[in-house]
PDB file of C-alpha atoms and ligand atoms in Angstrom:
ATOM      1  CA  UNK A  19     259.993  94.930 -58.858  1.00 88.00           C
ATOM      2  CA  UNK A  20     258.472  92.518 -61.310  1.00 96.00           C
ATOM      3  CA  UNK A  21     255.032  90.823 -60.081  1.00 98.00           C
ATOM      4  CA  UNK A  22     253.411  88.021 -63.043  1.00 98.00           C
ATOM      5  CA  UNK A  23     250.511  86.722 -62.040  1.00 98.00           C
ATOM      6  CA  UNK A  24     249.150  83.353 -63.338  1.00 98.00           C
ATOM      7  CA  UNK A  25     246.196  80.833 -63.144  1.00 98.00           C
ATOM      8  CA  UNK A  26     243.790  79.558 -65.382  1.00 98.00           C
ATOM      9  CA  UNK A  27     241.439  81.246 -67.961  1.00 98.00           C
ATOM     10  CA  UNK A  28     239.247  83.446 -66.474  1.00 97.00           C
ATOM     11  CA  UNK A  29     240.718  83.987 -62.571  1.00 98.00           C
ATOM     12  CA  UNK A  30     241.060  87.623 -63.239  1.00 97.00           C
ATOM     13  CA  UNK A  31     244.914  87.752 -63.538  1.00 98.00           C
ATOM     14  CA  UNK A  32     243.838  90.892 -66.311  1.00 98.00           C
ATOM     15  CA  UNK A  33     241.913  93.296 -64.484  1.00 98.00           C
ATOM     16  CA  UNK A  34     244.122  92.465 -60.841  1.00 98.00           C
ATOM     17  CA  UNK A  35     246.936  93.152 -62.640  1.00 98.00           C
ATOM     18  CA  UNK A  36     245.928  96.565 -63.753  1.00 98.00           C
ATOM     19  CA  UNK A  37     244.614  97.595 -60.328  1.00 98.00           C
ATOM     20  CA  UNK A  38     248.106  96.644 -58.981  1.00 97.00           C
ATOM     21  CA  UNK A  39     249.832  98.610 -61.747  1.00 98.00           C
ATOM     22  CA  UNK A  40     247.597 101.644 -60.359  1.00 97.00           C
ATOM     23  CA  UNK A  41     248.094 101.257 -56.644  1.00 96.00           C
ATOM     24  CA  UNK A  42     252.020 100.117 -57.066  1.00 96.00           C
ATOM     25  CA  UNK A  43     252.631 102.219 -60.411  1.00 97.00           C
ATOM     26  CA  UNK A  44     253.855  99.778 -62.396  1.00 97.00           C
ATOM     27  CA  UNK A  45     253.497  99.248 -65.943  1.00 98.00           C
ATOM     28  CA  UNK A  46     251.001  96.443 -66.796  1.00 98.00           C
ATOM     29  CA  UNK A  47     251.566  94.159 -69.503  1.00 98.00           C
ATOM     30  CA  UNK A  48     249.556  91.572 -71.168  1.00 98.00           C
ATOM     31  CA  UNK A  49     251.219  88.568 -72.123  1.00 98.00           C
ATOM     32  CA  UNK A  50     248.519  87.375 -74.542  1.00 98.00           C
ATOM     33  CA  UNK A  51     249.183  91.270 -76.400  1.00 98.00           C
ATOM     34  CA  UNK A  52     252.035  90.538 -76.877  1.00 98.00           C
ATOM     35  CA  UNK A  53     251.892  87.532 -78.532  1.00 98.00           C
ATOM     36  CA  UNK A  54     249.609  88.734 -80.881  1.00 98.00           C
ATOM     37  CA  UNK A  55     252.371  91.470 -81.961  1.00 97.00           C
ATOM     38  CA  UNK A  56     254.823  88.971 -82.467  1.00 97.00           C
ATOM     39  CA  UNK A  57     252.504  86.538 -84.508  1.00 97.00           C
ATOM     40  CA  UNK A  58     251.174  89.602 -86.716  1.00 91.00           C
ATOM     41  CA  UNK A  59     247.890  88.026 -85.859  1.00 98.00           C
ATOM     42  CA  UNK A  60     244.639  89.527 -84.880  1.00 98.00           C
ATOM     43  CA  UNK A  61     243.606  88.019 -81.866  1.00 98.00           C
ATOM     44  CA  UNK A  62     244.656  84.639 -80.378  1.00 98.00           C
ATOM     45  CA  UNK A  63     241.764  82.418 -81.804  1.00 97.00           C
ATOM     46  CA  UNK A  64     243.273  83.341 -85.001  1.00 98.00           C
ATOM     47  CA  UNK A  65     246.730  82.593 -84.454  1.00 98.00           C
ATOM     48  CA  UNK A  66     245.168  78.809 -83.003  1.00 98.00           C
ATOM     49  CA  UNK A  67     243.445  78.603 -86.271  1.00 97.00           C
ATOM     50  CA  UNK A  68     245.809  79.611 -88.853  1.00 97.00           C
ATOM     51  CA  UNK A  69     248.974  78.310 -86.624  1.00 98.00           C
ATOM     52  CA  UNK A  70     248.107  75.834 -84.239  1.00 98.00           C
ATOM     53  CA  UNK A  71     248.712  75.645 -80.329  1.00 98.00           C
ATOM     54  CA  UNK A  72     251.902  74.350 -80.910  1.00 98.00           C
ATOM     55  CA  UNK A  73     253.097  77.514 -82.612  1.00 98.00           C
ATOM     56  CA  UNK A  74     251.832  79.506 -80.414  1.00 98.00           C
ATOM     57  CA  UNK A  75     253.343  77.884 -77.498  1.00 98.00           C
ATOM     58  CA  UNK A  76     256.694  78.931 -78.952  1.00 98.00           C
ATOM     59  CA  UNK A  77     255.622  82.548 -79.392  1.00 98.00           C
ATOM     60  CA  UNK A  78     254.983  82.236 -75.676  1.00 98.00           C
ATOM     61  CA  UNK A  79     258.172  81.151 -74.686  1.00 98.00           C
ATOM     62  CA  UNK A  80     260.181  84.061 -77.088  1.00 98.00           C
ATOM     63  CA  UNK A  81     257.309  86.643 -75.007  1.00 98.00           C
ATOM     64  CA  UNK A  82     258.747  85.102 -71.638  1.00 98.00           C
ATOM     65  CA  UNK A  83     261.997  85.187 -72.699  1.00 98.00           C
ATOM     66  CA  UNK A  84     261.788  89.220 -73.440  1.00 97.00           C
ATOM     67  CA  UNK A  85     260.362  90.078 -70.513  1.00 97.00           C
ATOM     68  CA  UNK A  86     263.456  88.440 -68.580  1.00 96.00           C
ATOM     69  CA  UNK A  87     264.965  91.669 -67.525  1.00 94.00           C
ATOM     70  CA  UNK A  88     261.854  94.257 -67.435  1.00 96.00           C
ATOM     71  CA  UNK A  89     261.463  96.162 -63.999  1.00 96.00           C
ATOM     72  CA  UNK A  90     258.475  97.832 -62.482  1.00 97.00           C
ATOM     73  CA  UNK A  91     256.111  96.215 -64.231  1.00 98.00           C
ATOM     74  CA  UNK A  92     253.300  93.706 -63.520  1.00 98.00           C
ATOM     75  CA  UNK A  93     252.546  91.096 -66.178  1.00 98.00           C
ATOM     76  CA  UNK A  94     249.304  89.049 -67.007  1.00 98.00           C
ATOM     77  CA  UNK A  95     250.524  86.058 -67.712  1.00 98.00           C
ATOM     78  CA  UNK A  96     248.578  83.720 -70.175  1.00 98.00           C
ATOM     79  CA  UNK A  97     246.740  80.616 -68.562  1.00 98.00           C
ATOM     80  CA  UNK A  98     249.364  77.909 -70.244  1.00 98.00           C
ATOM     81  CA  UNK A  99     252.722  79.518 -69.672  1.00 98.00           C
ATOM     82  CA  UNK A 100     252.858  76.505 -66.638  1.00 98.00           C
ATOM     83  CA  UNK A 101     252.890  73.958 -69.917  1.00 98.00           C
ATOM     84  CA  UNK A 102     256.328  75.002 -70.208  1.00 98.00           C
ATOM     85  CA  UNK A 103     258.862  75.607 -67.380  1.00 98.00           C
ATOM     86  CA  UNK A 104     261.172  77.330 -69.291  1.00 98.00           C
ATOM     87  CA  UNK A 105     258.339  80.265 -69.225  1.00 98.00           C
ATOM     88  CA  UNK A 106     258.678  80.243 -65.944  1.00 98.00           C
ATOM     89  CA  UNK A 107     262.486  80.344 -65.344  1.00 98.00           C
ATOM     90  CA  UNK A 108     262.143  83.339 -67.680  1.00 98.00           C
ATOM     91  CA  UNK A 109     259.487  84.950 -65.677  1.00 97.00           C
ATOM     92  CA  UNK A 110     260.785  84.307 -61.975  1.00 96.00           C
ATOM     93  CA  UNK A 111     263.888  85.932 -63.040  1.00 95.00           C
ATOM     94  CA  UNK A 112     264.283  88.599 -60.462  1.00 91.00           C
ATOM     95  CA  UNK A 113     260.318  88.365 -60.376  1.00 94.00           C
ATOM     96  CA  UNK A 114     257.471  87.133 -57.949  1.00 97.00           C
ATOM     97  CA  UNK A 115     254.931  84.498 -59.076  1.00 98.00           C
ATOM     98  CA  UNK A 116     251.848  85.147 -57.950  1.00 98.00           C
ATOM     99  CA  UNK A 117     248.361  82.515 -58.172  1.00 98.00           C
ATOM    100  CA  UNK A 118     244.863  83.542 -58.573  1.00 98.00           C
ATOM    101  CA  UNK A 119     243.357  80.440 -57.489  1.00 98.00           C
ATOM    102  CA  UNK A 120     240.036  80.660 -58.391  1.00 98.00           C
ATOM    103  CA  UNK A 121     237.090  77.333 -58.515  1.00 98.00           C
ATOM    104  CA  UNK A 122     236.490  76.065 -62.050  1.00 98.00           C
ATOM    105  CA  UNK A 123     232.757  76.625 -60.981  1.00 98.00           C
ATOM    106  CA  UNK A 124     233.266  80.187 -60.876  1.00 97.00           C
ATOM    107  CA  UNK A 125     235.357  80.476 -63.577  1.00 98.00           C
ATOM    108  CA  UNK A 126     232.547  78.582 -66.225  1.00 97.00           C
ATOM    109  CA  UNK A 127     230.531  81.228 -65.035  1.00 96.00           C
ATOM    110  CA  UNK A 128     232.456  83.866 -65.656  1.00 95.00           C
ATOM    111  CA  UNK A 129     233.456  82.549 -69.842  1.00 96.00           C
ATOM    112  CA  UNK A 130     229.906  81.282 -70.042  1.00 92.00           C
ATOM    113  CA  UNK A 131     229.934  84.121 -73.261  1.00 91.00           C
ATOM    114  CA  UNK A 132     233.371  84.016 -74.092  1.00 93.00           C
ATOM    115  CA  UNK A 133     234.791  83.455 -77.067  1.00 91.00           C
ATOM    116  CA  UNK A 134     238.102  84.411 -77.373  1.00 94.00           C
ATOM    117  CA  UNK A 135     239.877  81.651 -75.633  1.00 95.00           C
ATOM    118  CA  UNK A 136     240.085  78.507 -77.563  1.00 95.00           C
ATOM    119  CA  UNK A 137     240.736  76.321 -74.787  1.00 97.00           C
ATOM    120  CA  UNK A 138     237.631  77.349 -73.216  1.00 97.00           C
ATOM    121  CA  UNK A 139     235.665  75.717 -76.259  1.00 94.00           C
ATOM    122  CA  UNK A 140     235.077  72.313 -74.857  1.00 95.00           C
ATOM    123  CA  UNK A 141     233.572  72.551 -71.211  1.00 95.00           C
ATOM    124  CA  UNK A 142     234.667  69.274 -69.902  1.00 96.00           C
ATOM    125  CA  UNK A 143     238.244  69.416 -72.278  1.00 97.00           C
ATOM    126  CA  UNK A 144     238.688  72.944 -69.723  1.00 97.00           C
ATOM    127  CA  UNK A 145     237.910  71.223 -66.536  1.00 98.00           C
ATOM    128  CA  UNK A 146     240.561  68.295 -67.134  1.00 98.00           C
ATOM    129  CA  UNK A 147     242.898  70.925 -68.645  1.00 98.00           C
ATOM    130  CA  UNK A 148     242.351  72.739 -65.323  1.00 98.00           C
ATOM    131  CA  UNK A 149     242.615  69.800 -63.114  1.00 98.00           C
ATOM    132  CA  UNK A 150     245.989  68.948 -64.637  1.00 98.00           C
ATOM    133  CA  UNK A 151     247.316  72.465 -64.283  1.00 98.00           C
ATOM    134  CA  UNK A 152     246.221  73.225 -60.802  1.00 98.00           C
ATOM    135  CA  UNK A 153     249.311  71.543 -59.368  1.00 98.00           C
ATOM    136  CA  UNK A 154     251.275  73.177 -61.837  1.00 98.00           C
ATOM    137  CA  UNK A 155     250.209  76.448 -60.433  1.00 98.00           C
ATOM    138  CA  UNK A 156     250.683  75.592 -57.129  1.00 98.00           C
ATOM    139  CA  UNK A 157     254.558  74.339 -57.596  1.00 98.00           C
ATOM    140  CA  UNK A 158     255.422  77.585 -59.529  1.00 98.00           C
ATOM    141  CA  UNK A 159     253.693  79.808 -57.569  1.00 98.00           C
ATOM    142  CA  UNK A 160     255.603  82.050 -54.554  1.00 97.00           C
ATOM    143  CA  UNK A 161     252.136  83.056 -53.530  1.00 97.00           C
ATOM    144  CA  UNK A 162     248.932  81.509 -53.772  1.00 98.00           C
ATOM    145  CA  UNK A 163     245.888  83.784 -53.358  1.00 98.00           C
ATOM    146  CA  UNK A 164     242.654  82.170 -53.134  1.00 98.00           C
ATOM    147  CA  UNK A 165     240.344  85.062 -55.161  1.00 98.00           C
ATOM    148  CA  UNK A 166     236.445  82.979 -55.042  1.00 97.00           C
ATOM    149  CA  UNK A 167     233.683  85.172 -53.745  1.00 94.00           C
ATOM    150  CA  UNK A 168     236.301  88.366 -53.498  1.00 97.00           C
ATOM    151  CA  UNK A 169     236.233  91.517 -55.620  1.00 97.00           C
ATOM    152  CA  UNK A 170     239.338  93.039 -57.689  1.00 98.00           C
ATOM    153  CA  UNK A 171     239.942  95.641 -54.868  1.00 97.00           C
ATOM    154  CA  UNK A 172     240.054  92.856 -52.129  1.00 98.00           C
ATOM    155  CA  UNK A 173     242.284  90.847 -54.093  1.00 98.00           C
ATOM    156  CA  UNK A 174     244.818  93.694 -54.639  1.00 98.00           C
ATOM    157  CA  UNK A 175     245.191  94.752 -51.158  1.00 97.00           C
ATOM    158  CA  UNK A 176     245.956  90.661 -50.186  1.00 97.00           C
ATOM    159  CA  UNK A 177     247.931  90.950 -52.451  1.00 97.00           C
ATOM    160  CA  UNK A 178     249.825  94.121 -51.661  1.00 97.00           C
ATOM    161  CA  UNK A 179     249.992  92.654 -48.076  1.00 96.00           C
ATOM    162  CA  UNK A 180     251.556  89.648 -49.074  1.00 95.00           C
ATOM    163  CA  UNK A 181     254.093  90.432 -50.931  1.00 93.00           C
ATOM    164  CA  UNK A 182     255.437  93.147 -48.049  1.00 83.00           C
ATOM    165  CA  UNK A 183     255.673  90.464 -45.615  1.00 68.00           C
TER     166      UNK A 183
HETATM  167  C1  S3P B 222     245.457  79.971 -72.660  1.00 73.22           C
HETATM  168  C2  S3P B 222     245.077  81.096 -71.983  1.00 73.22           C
HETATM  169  C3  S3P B 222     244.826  82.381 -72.646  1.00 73.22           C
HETATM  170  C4  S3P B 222     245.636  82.476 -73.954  1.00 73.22           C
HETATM  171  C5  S3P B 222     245.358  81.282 -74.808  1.00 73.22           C
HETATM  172  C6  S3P B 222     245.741  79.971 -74.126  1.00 73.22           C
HETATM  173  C7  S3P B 222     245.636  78.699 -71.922  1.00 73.22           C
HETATM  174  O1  S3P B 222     245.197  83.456 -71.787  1.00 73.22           O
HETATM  175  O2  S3P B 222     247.000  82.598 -73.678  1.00 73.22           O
HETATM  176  O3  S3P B 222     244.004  81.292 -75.143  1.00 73.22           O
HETATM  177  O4  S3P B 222     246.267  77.773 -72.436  1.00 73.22           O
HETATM  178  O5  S3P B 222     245.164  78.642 -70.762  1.00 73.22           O
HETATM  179  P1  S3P B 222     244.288  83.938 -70.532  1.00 73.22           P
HETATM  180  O6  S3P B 222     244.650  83.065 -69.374  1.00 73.22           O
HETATM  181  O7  S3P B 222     244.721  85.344 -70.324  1.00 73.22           O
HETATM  182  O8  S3P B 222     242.866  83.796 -70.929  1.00 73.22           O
END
């Protein structure tokens, strides 16, 4: 079984995913990580800063492409890999997509601190990045879960059901 889960910045695809990898024992794996690795950055801000997006767009796409033909596992995916559909051809190899749609209201909420995400800089920049995406999402996704106003452990189990059907 592979399970990736996407959606934007901040719709919990991180801490889902490693409930899942408890309750389905999978390994969980962190798409952002490993990007770092491969950069021999620090964190992601600093590969945007000393690299650009564009670079690390392609460091993306070489992560997707490695994880073609991992089982068992459950994978975070990072909030642009739908800015390049090779990412996903790579990803829904023998794999199901999952979406963690979740309302850019809650989400601002949520990153109101953060900052490790670059893309999150720029308030209204994030909401048009996340309007454009959203259908993006949708058209990759096998299954779209709605997450606002649920916890991590309500998620999971929709989740889990969903994916038995
Ligand atoms: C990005 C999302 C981030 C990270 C990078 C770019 C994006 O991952 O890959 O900052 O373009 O949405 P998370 O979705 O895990 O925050």
């Amino acid at each position: 079984m592979k399970i990736v889960l996407i959606g934007f910045m901040g719709s919990g695809k991180s801490s889902i995913a490693k409930k899942l990898a408890e309750r389905l024992d999978l390994e969980f794996i962190e798409m952002d990580e490993l990007c770092i690795k491969k950069s021999r950055r620090n964190s992601i801000s600093e590969i945007f800063e000393k690299d650009g997006e564009i670079i690390f767009r392609e460091i993306e796409i070489y992560t997707a492409k490695d994880l073609i033909n991992r089982e068992n596992v459950i994978i975070s995916a990072g909030g642009g890999v739908v800015m390049n559909k090779i990412n996903l051809d790579y990803l829904k190899k023998n794999g199901i997509v999952i979406f963690l749609d979740t309302a850019f209201e809650i989400i601002e909420k949520r990153l109101m601190d953060d900052n490790t995400r670059p893309l999150f800089k720029d308030k209204k920049k994030a909401k048009q990045l996340y309007d454009f995406r959203l259908p993006l999402y949708k058209y990759y996704a096998d299954v779209i879960i709605n997450t606002d106003n649920k916890s991590v452990e309500e998620i999971a189990k929709e989740i889990v059901s969903r994916i038995k059907k």
